[in-house]
Amino acid sequence: MVKKIEISYPSSQKIYLKGRLYPDLRVGMRQVTLTPTVKIVNGKEVKEENEPVLIYDTSGPYSDPDIVTDAEKGLPKMRLAWTEGRKGTIMELAKQGIITEEMEYVAIRENMDCEAKGIKSHITPEFVRRQVAAGRAVIPANINHPEAEPMIIGTDFAVKINANIGNSALSSGIEEEVEKAVWSCKWGGDTIMDLSTGNDIHKTREWILRNSPVPVGTVPMYEAFEKVNGKAESLTWEVFRDTLIEQCEQGVDYFTIHCGIRLHNVHLAAGRLTGMVSRGGSIISKWCQVHGEESFLYTHFDDICDICHKYDAALSLGDGLRPGSIHDANDAAQFAELDTMGELVQRAWAKGVQAFIEGPGHVPMHKIRENMDRQIEKCHGAPFYTLGPLVTDIAPGYDHITSAIGASMISRMGTAMICYVTPKEHLALPDRDDVRTGVVTYKLAAHAADIAKGHPGAALRDNALSKARYEFRWKDQFNLSLDPERALEYYKISNEVGGKYCTMCGPHFCAMRISQTLEKETNGQSTCEIL
Amino acid sequence: MVKKIEISYPSSQKIYLKGRLYPDLRVGMRQVTLTPTVKIVNGKEVKEENEPVLIYDTSGPYSDPDIVTDAEKGLPKMRLAWTEGRKGTIMELAKQGIITEEMEYVAIRENMDCEAKGIKSHITPEFVRRQVAAGRAVIPANINHPEAEPMIIGTDFAVKINANIGNSALSSGIEEEVEKAVWSCKWGGDTIMDLSTGNDIHKTREWILRNSPVPVGTVPMYEAFEKVNGKAESLTWEVFRDTLIEQCEQGVDYFTIHCGIRLHNVHLAAGRLTGMVSRGGSIISKWCQVHGEESFLYTHFDDICDICHKYDAALSLGDGLRPGSIHDANDAAQFAELDTMGELVQRAWAKGVQAFIEGPGHVPMHKIRENMDRQIEKCHGAPFYTLGPLVTDIAPGYDHITSAIGASMISRMGTAMICYVTPKEHLALPDRDDVRTGVVTYKLAAHAADIAKGHPGAALRDNALSKARYEFRWKDQFNLSLDPERALEYYKISNEVGGKYCTMCGPHFCAMRISQTLEKETNGQSTCEIL
């Protein structure tokens, strides 16, 4: 196991903003320093500073050179002091009118100091409190995962992305999964789900939790299913319950549980082109059918909530009947489950447990809106968390893209978190590079939605990058991008170091250079300066 | 120069559908043969045939084993017999009520024999004629490019995609560009634009035209600009005119001409974050400003139409003022140009010249709709042809994706053709692999829009692929996908040949297998059969 893990970004520093209600709060962000603009004014070179840009940072202590991380010891337990002696869950405290540390933390984190740049934000600690109290936003934060930095999932906040990692019986080991988890955080993943199904599920999860600066979700059914040797009919509430408690103890922040599948709805999937494509959903459906009984996830839902309540773990009401092909989108099976989720989310809230609703899968563009509208109608404002959706089935190998199209559309309509899809979807388990591609693809989809939704200050980064691009400040352009390493790599492939012109246009054809000659004050940077 | 070029697709045959009005018409398509479904019914294995699937085919003679291609001789000149002795342009004939060969050809091509599968289509040869007569659709088909197979660009037809190729003074050679052109056709590019700016522009274009089975577009300003050694102020109408005629003679099917830039509008770009990012647009703007005169592309627009008319070349009214950053989207400069285009397109139609309108660039999601609405309002139903749009600026290296999001959205709203963006956008010229990625990405974006728009039979391929996926007919799944080679490659990375289970789920966790055990008749194919 690699003990020390570091994350670095070019021309970037870790900075911390302090709390007001809680002066000890330190909210980490990444600050990108820019080079000055050089202009020619009346024939003279004039330099103009460019303000540094703050970037929402999911890399936690790994990008802080003052913190020495050690995978065997795990990350610093920042939240331990906050939750010691705390009475009640974050949601219960919010309902009581109490603004917790987590609430101020996420308010600062969402705003990225945009008010200092004159951009008004609706996001205050009090706004966060009201949103959490109303169930409109979730701060997943198991008291036993104090290493995680608080983040918020809700329509009125920046769109978040989740990266699935985890091995299967036939694939990677623990070290590789911890690496993938940190790797996801490096590229901007807001939460990770450990979907391991192989051996060492417990141990893999332990390593991931202790080293993850972002909330971790799981599907506890996977471990329960392994415990009964992969025989759905052998499952019992007790096996599931014990698994859930075990994972709560470890610190899992949110659980996907397919409790929306009802015995009388299982048959609705029978006429589908692609049946059930959710593993958890197919397992519990089989259990229902073999026993001819209502799902124990449904009948024991209150017990599930009581367990989650004890640890302040959140529920992700899983969509076991999500469509696996555009043909099956928006069908009776899918929407029957959504109705049940709407019932259950209120029961979770009544128990002081935060919850969100899982959705989509494969949905053609013209059917996306109905998903969002029905979720809003049936689920009482609970956050929506969707996989993609993939807007066509015909592009295996490119399903990060087919799904990013649907994900950006549904996010703009109000979905709070989107679950990434990698290029290997439908084909194989993602490797390290797939995780990077998946996370960056989903970051751009989420960011596009943030801009469209008018998230405070979302366009500052775009504007700074575009200004750098126009002024041929190549390094600034790359440093502000979602994947500076890839941008530089592509640039260098065809632009020789020391070359005189960039190969895109050659010596004469640069539109931006020609365009600048139309301005009175021209930018002094050369079009031709190659990095 | 590689003389013989072949394109092959797995389990696919080239088939031809015949015309009715023109019995000699042979419209090429790709037919994918599928393996049977094996079911276990009452304990016995039963085989059910799966109908072959027809796929719109842009690969021309290269995928027909009966045709021996020779790059030095060029492709067969199919359309020569159609246009010999023809009086008038395709649009003029359409207005006269005449259905030309091209019109029946595209009607058959759009429908892919879907009526044989019981799917009603609105696309008849007469419908095509009416659309072309009204200017609502364009069949770009220079009489001197008889090698190209007719295709149609219009809102009421399948969304088309264009791939830009072409070298710059500092990059690739002729052979590489011809390879890229054919490569684009292999992956599904509907047209190609040769944007070469370096040496040998004329010769490169000649090779591309003679070997391209799809229409070819250019920006003639590039060659004119080279002729005056890259000095915008030295340009004249005469230099431009001669260049245009030269390219018409060669057989260029459509020309991007930035004739919508008016002297009194050039200043509108001054307040922009990223000025002008269109090469043609910045060149003509500079000319206007240096001379203080109206653009000769505008003042000589009727002459331009007369030249195009002679060759039946189409016009792509270029958007020289497209926004180069989301900050500049939908501004006065952009929309002033659109107004001018709306005026010019009617003048083109009056001369019997087909035309479409270029649009977007960088546009955030919430501003896309306005682009489409205004184009419809101002441009009298002429087809819209957009670059992306990119919905955020912060993802260099991933701009095929940022732009595919915008492209699929605007296509669904009615845009008829989308111009691809490759992963190298903003960074370097695309290489062969970038062309593949760009084309496949845009194919999936266009296809997603086709499904959402209800293009007749569009979902047949999705349904066949998803059925294959659910039944573990892996090869059929890959063969029906947009990029069978990549799907297979990814699959093989982690699934060992001869292995017993696919690595995604391991032995127990396959949702589709569990789901199938819930059905009375189970599919006999194993989840575990590894290719």
PDB file of N, CA, C and O in Angstrom, chain B residues 152-205:
ATOM      1  N   ILE B 152     -29.459  14.815 -47.703  1.00  0.00           N
ATOM      2  CA  ILE B 152     -30.299  15.998 -47.520  1.00  0.00           C
ATOM      3  C   ILE B 152     -30.140  16.570 -46.121  1.00  0.00           C
ATOM      4  O   ILE B 152     -30.009  15.836 -45.140  1.00  0.00           O
ATOM      5  N   ILE B 153     -30.134  17.884 -46.067  1.00  0.00           N
ATOM      6  CA  ILE B 153     -29.952  18.620 -44.818  1.00  0.00           C
ATOM      7  C   ILE B 153     -31.205  19.447 -44.558  1.00  0.00           C
ATOM      8  O   ILE B 153     -31.492  20.378 -45.300  1.00  0.00           O
ATOM      9  N   GLY B 154     -31.950  19.077 -43.540  1.00  0.00           N
ATOM     10  CA  GLY B 154     -33.169  19.821 -43.232  1.00  0.00           C
ATOM     11  C   GLY B 154     -33.768  19.341 -41.922  1.00  0.00           C
ATOM     12  O   GLY B 154     -33.548  18.190 -41.520  1.00  0.00           O
ATOM     13  N   THR B 155     -34.523  20.194 -41.293  1.00  0.00           N
ATOM     14  CA  THR B 155     -35.119  19.891 -39.996  1.00  0.00           C
ATOM     15  C   THR B 155     -35.967  18.622 -40.005  1.00  0.00           C
ATOM     16  O   THR B 155     -36.013  17.890 -39.017  1.00  0.00           O
ATOM     17  N   ASP B 156     -36.633  18.367 -41.117  1.00  0.00           N
ATOM     18  CA  ASP B 156     -37.555  17.234 -41.166  1.00  0.00           C
ATOM     19  C   ASP B 156     -36.897  15.947 -41.628  1.00  0.00           C
ATOM     20  O   ASP B 156     -37.585  14.997 -42.020  1.00  0.00           O
ATOM     21  N   PHE B 157     -35.572  15.933 -41.554  1.00  0.00           N
ATOM     22  CA  PHE B 157     -34.827  14.734 -41.954  1.00  0.00           C
ATOM     23  C   PHE B 157     -33.875  14.369 -40.824  1.00  0.00           C
ATOM     24  O   PHE B 157     -33.785  15.079 -39.822  1.00  0.00           O
ATOM     25  N   ALA B 158     -33.181  13.244 -40.992  1.00  0.00           N
ATOM     26  CA  ALA B 158     -32.210  12.846 -39.969  1.00  0.00           C
ATOM     27  C   ALA B 158     -31.164  13.950 -39.810  1.00  0.00           C
ATOM     28  O   ALA B 158     -30.763  14.583 -40.793  1.00  0.00           O
ATOM     29  N   VAL B 159     -30.745  14.182 -38.592  1.00  0.00           N
ATOM     30  CA  VAL B 159     -29.721  15.195 -38.326  1.00  0.00           C
ATOM     31  C   VAL B 159     -28.400  14.726 -38.942  1.00  0.00           C
ATOM     32  O   VAL B 159     -28.008  13.573 -38.778  1.00  0.00           O
ATOM     33  N   LYS B 160     -27.744  15.619 -39.639  1.00  0.00           N
ATOM     34  CA  LYS B 160     -26.481  15.281 -40.292  1.00  0.00           C
ATOM     35  C   LYS B 160     -25.299  15.873 -39.526  1.00  0.00           C
ATOM     36  O   LYS B 160     -25.466  16.826 -38.755  1.00  0.00           O
ATOM     37  N   ILE B 161     -24.136  15.270 -39.764  1.00  0.00           N
ATOM     38  CA  ILE B 161     -22.939  15.804 -39.113  1.00  0.00           C
ATOM     39  C   ILE B 161     -21.846  16.069 -40.139  1.00  0.00           C
ATOM     40  O   ILE B 161     -21.716  15.374 -41.140  1.00  0.00           O
ATOM     41  N   ASN B 162     -21.102  17.115 -39.867  1.00  0.00           N
ATOM     42  CA  ASN B 162     -19.962  17.452 -40.716  1.00  0.00           C
ATOM     43  C   ASN B 162     -18.668  17.258 -39.942  1.00  0.00           C
ATOM     44  O   ASN B 162     -18.590  17.575 -38.753  1.00  0.00           O
ATOM     45  N   ALA B 163     -17.658  16.769 -40.647  1.00  0.00           N
ATOM     46  CA  ALA B 163     -16.322  16.656 -40.056  1.00  0.00           C
ATOM     47  C   ALA B 163     -15.374  17.600 -40.779  1.00  0.00           C
ATOM     48  O   ALA B 163     -15.266  17.562 -42.003  1.00  0.00           O
ATOM     49  N   ASN B 164     -14.717  18.447 -40.024  1.00  0.00           N
ATOM     50  CA  ASN B 164     -13.712  19.328 -40.606  1.00  0.00           C
ATOM     51  C   ASN B 164     -12.386  18.592 -40.696  1.00  0.00           C
ATOM     52  O   ASN B 164     -11.934  17.993 -39.726  1.00  0.00           O
ATOM     53  N   ILE B 165     -11.781  18.659 -41.872  1.00  0.00           N
ATOM     54  CA  ILE B 165     -10.412  18.172 -41.985  1.00  0.00           C
ATOM     55  C   ILE B 165      -9.606  19.285 -42.645  1.00  0.00           C
ATOM     56  O   ILE B 165     -10.110  20.391 -42.819  1.00  0.00           O
ATOM     57  N   GLY B 166      -8.386  18.998 -42.989  1.00  0.00           N
ATOM     58  CA  GLY B 166      -7.591  20.009 -43.667  1.00  0.00           C
ATOM     59  C   GLY B 166      -6.336  20.327 -42.907  1.00  0.00           C
ATOM     60  O   GLY B 166      -6.322  20.348 -41.688  1.00  0.00           O
ATOM     61  N   ASN B 167      -5.294  20.585 -43.648  1.00  0.00           N
ATOM     62  CA  ASN B 167      -4.013  20.866 -43.013  1.00  0.00           C
ATOM     63  C   ASN B 167      -3.815  22.366 -42.811  1.00  0.00           C
ATOM     64  O   ASN B 167      -4.601  23.188 -43.255  1.00  0.00           O
ATOM     65  N   SER B 168      -2.767  22.711 -42.093  1.00  0.00           N
ATOM     66  CA  SER B 168      -2.340  24.097 -42.034  1.00  0.00           C
ATOM     67  C   SER B 168      -0.933  24.118 -42.612  1.00  0.00           C
ATOM     68  O   SER B 168      -0.376  23.088 -42.982  1.00  0.00           O
ATOM     69  N   ALA B 169      -0.371  25.307 -42.706  1.00  0.00           N
ATOM     70  CA  ALA B 169       0.957  25.437 -43.306  1.00  0.00           C
ATOM     71  C   ALA B 169       1.974  24.561 -42.586  1.00  0.00           C
ATOM     72  O   ALA B 169       3.006  24.205 -43.132  1.00  0.00           O
ATOM     73  N   LEU B 170       1.676  24.221 -41.344  1.00  0.00           N
ATOM     74  CA  LEU B 170       2.677  23.535 -40.538  1.00  0.00           C
ATOM     75  C   LEU B 170       2.356  22.068 -40.280  1.00  0.00           C
ATOM     76  O   LEU B 170       2.983  21.439 -39.456  1.00  0.00           O
ATOM     77  N   SER B 171       1.334  21.561 -40.948  1.00  0.00           N
ATOM     78  CA  SER B 171       0.983  20.197 -40.567  1.00  0.00           C
ATOM     79  C   SER B 171       0.959  19.233 -41.736  1.00  0.00           C
ATOM     80  O   SER B 171       1.761  19.320 -42.649  1.00  0.00           O
ATOM     81  N   SER B 172      -0.020  18.389 -41.733  1.00  0.00           N
ATOM     82  CA  SER B 172      -0.038  17.161 -42.524  1.00  0.00           C
ATOM     83  C   SER B 172      -0.074  17.348 -44.034  1.00  0.00           C
ATOM     84  O   SER B 172      -0.323  18.435 -44.552  1.00  0.00           O
ATOM     85  N   GLY B 173       0.109  16.250 -44.740  1.00  0.00           N
ATOM     86  CA  GLY B 173       0.159  16.267 -46.191  1.00  0.00           C
ATOM     87  C   GLY B 173      -1.127  15.779 -46.832  1.00  0.00           C
ATOM     88  O   GLY B 173      -2.111  15.479 -46.155  1.00  0.00           O
ATOM     89  N   ILE B 174      -1.101  15.718 -48.166  1.00  0.00           N
ATOM     90  CA  ILE B 174      -2.301  15.356 -48.921  1.00  0.00           C
ATOM     91  C   ILE B 174      -2.794  13.958 -48.574  1.00  0.00           C
ATOM     92  O   ILE B 174      -3.970  13.746 -48.320  1.00  0.00           O
ATOM     93  N   GLU B 175      -1.888  13.022 -48.543  1.00  0.00           N
ATOM     94  CA  GLU B 175      -2.294  11.644 -48.303  1.00  0.00           C
ATOM     95  C   GLU B 175      -3.030  11.524 -46.971  1.00  0.00           C
ATOM     96  O   GLU B 175      -4.068  10.867 -46.867  1.00  0.00           O
ATOM     97  N   GLU B 176      -2.485  12.203 -45.986  1.00  0.00           N
ATOM     98  CA  GLU B 176      -3.093  12.141 -44.660  1.00  0.00           C
ATOM     99  C   GLU B 176      -4.503  12.739 -44.679  1.00  0.00           C
ATOM    100  O   GLU B 176      -5.417  12.238 -44.032  1.00  0.00           O
ATOM    101  N   GLU B 177      -4.677  13.810 -45.438  1.00  0.00           N
ATOM    102  CA  GLU B 177      -6.002  14.435 -45.493  1.00  0.00           C
ATOM    103  C   GLU B 177      -7.019  13.565 -46.223  1.00  0.00           C
ATOM    104  O   GLU B 177      -8.171  13.484 -45.824  1.00  0.00           O
ATOM    105  N   VAL B 178      -6.592  12.913 -47.314  1.00  0.00           N
ATOM    106  CA  VAL B 178      -7.506  11.994 -48.006  1.00  0.00           C
ATOM    107  C   VAL B 178      -7.885  10.846 -47.075  1.00  0.00           C
ATOM    108  O   VAL B 178      -9.052  10.458 -46.980  1.00  0.00           O
ATOM    109  N   GLU B 179      -6.906  10.354 -46.356  1.00  0.00           N
ATOM    110  CA  GLU B 179      -7.179   9.287 -45.382  1.00  0.00           C
ATOM    111  C   GLU B 179      -8.195   9.739 -44.343  1.00  0.00           C
ATOM    112  O   GLU B 179      -9.093   8.997 -43.971  1.00  0.00           O
ATOM    113  N   LYS B 180      -8.015  10.969 -43.836  1.00  0.00           N
ATOM    114  CA  LYS B 180      -8.950  11.488 -42.835  1.00  0.00           C
ATOM    115  C   LYS B 180     -10.354  11.606 -43.423  1.00  0.00           C
ATOM    116  O   LYS B 180     -11.347  11.328 -42.753  1.00  0.00           O
ATOM    117  N   ALA B 181     -10.427  12.033 -44.693  1.00  0.00           N
ATOM    118  CA  ALA B 181     -11.735  12.187 -45.341  1.00  0.00           C
ATOM    119  C   ALA B 181     -12.451  10.835 -45.400  1.00  0.00           C
ATOM    120  O   ALA B 181     -13.619  10.718 -45.006  1.00  0.00           O
ATOM    121  N   VAL B 182     -11.747   9.833 -45.854  1.00  0.00           N
ATOM    122  CA  VAL B 182     -12.365   8.500 -45.976  1.00  0.00           C
ATOM    123  C   VAL B 182     -12.670   7.937 -44.586  1.00  0.00           C
ATOM    124  O   VAL B 182     -13.707   7.315 -44.357  1.00  0.00           O
ATOM    125  N   TRP B 183     -11.784   8.200 -43.677  1.00  0.00           N
ATOM    126  CA  TRP B 183     -11.945   7.772 -42.290  1.00  0.00           C
ATOM    127  C   TRP B 183     -13.217   8.375 -41.694  1.00  0.00           C
ATOM    128  O   TRP B 183     -13.996   7.705 -41.013  1.00  0.00           O
ATOM    129  N   SER B 184     -13.440   9.644 -41.959  1.00  0.00           N
ATOM    130  CA  SER B 184     -14.671  10.298 -41.493  1.00  0.00           C
ATOM    131  C   SER B 184     -15.891   9.598 -42.073  1.00  0.00           C
ATOM    132  O   SER B 184     -16.878   9.352 -41.370  1.00  0.00           O
ATOM    133  N   CYS B 185     -15.825   9.263 -43.367  1.00  0.00           N
ATOM    134  CA  CYS B 185     -16.957   8.569 -44.008  1.00  0.00           C
ATOM    135  C   CYS B 185     -17.166   7.204 -43.359  1.00  0.00           C
ATOM    136  O   CYS B 185     -18.298   6.759 -43.192  1.00  0.00           O
ATOM    137  N   LYS B 186     -16.091   6.544 -42.999  1.00  0.00           N
ATOM    138  CA  LYS B 186     -16.226   5.236 -42.360  1.00  0.00           C
ATOM    139  C   LYS B 186     -17.048   5.333 -41.080  1.00  0.00           C
ATOM    140  O   LYS B 186     -17.904   4.508 -40.799  1.00  0.00           O
ATOM    141  N   TRP B 187     -16.780   6.356 -40.279  1.00  0.00           N
ATOM    142  CA  TRP B 187     -17.437   6.445 -38.976  1.00  0.00           C
ATOM    143  C   TRP B 187     -18.795   7.118 -39.036  1.00  0.00           C
ATOM    144  O   TRP B 187     -19.499   7.165 -38.032  1.00  0.00           O
ATOM    145  N   GLY B 188     -19.135   7.643 -40.212  1.00  0.00           N
ATOM    146  CA  GLY B 188     -20.497   8.149 -40.346  1.00  0.00           C
ATOM    147  C   GLY B 188     -20.624   9.633 -40.650  1.00  0.00           C
ATOM    148  O   GLY B 188     -21.726  10.176 -40.609  1.00  0.00           O
ATOM    149  N   GLY B 189     -19.528  10.290 -40.976  1.00  0.00           N
ATOM    150  CA  GLY B 189     -19.594  11.715 -41.330  1.00  0.00           C
ATOM    151  C   GLY B 189     -20.437  11.911 -42.586  1.00  0.00           C
ATOM    152  O   GLY B 189     -20.253  11.209 -43.580  1.00  0.00           O
ATOM    153  N   ASP B 190     -21.370  12.854 -42.546  1.00  0.00           N
ATOM    154  CA  ASP B 190     -22.278  13.057 -43.674  1.00  0.00           C
ATOM    155  C   ASP B 190     -21.715  14.000 -44.716  1.00  0.00           C
ATOM    156  O   ASP B 190     -22.061  13.921 -45.891  1.00  0.00           O
ATOM    157  N   THR B 191     -20.936  14.964 -44.272  1.00  0.00           N
ATOM    158  CA  THR B 191     -20.204  15.816 -45.209  1.00  0.00           C
ATOM    159  C   THR B 191     -18.829  16.045 -44.594  1.00  0.00           C
ATOM    160  O   THR B 191     -18.630  15.808 -43.397  1.00  0.00           O
ATOM    161  N   ILE B 192     -17.900  16.482 -45.428  1.00  0.00           N
ATOM    162  CA  ILE B 192     -16.620  16.919 -44.877  1.00  0.00           C
ATOM    163  C   ILE B 192     -16.333  18.323 -45.349  1.00  0.00           C
ATOM    164  O   ILE B 192     -16.725  18.723 -46.445  1.00  0.00           O
ATOM    165  N   MET B 193     -15.707  19.086 -44.494  1.00  0.00           N
ATOM    166  CA  MET B 193     -15.227  20.389 -44.936  1.00  0.00           C
ATOM    167  C   MET B 193     -13.709  20.334 -44.965  1.00  0.00           C
ATOM    168  O   MET B 193     -13.064  19.929 -43.997  1.00  0.00           O
ATOM    169  N   ASP B 194     -13.171  20.735 -46.104  1.00  0.00           N
ATOM    170  CA  ASP B 194     -11.720  20.806 -46.238  1.00  0.00           C
ATOM    171  C   ASP B 194     -11.307  22.226 -45.880  1.00  0.00           C
ATOM    172  O   ASP B 194     -11.528  23.158 -46.652  1.00  0.00           O
ATOM    173  N   LEU B 195     -10.729  22.368 -44.712  1.00  0.00           N
ATOM    174  CA  LEU B 195     -10.358  23.699 -44.231  1.00  0.00           C
ATOM    175  C   LEU B 195      -8.854  23.934 -44.342  1.00  0.00           C
ATOM    176  O   LEU B 195      -8.268  24.683 -43.569  1.00  0.00           O
ATOM    177  N   SER B 196      -8.262  23.307 -45.321  1.00  0.00           N
ATOM    178  CA  SER B 196      -6.816  23.460 -45.478  1.00  0.00           C
ATOM    179  C   SER B 196      -6.428  24.927 -45.652  1.00  0.00           C
ATOM    180  O   SER B 196      -7.122  25.695 -46.327  1.00  0.00           O
ATOM    181  N   THR B 197      -5.307  25.289 -45.051  1.00  0.00           N
ATOM    182  CA  THR B 197      -4.840  26.666 -45.175  1.00  0.00           C
ATOM    183  C   THR B 197      -3.374  26.727 -45.610  1.00  0.00           C
ATOM    184  O   THR B 197      -2.819  27.797 -45.728  1.00  0.00           O
ATOM    185  N   GLY B 198      -2.771  25.596 -45.797  1.00  0.00           N
ATOM    186  CA  GLY B 198      -1.329  25.622 -46.047  1.00  0.00           C
ATOM    187  C   GLY B 198      -1.001  25.635 -47.526  1.00  0.00           C
ATOM    188  O   GLY B 198      -1.669  26.272 -48.336  1.00  0.00           O
ATOM    189  N   ASN B 199       0.033  24.920 -47.878  1.00  0.00           N
ATOM    190  CA  ASN B 199       0.426  24.793 -49.277  1.00  0.00           C
ATOM    191  C   ASN B 199      -0.478  23.764 -49.933  1.00  0.00           C
ATOM    192  O   ASN B 199      -1.193  23.020 -49.275  1.00  0.00           O
ATOM    193  N   ASP B 200      -0.431  23.737 -51.218  1.00  0.00           N
ATOM    194  CA  ASP B 200      -1.131  22.691 -51.974  1.00  0.00           C
ATOM    195  C   ASP B 200      -2.623  22.650 -51.689  1.00  0.00           C
ATOM    196  O   ASP B 200      -3.236  21.584 -51.725  1.00  0.00           O
ATOM    197  N   ILE B 201      -3.214  23.791 -51.386  1.00  0.00           N
ATOM    198  CA  ILE B 201      -4.650  23.786 -51.095  1.00  0.00           C
ATOM    199  C   ILE B 201      -5.431  23.198 -52.266  1.00  0.00           C
ATOM    200  O   ILE B 201      -6.297  22.345 -52.103  1.00  0.00           O
ATOM    201  N   HIS B 202      -5.105  23.664 -53.462  1.00  0.00           N
ATOM    202  CA  HIS B 202      -5.842  23.226 -54.641  1.00  0.00           C
ATOM    203  C   HIS B 202      -5.712  21.728 -54.862  1.00  0.00           C
ATOM    204  O   HIS B 202      -6.694  21.019 -55.080  1.00  0.00           O
ATOM    205  N   LYS B 203      -4.495  21.252 -54.766  1.00  0.00           N
ATOM    206  CA  LYS B 203      -4.230  19.840 -55.038  1.00  0.00           C
ATOM    207  C   LYS B 203      -4.843  18.937 -53.955  1.00  0.00           C
ATOM    208  O   LYS B 203      -5.428  17.889 -54.249  1.00  0.00           O
ATOM    209  N   THR B 204      -4.725  19.370 -52.701  1.00  0.00           N
ATOM    210  CA  THR B 204      -5.321  18.600 -51.606  1.00  0.00           C
ATOM    211  C   THR B 204      -6.814  18.441 -51.839  1.00  0.00           C
ATOM    212  O   THR B 204      -7.388  17.364 -51.728  1.00  0.00           O
ATOM    213  N   ARG B 205      -7.447  19.552 -52.193  1.00  0.00           N
ATOM    214  CA  ARG B 205      -8.894  19.538 -52.410  1.00  0.00           C
ATOM    215  C   ARG B 205      -9.269  18.632 -53.579  1.00  0.00           C
ATOM    216  O   ARG B 205     -10.265  17.908 -53.515  1.00  0.00           O
TER     217      ARG B 205
END
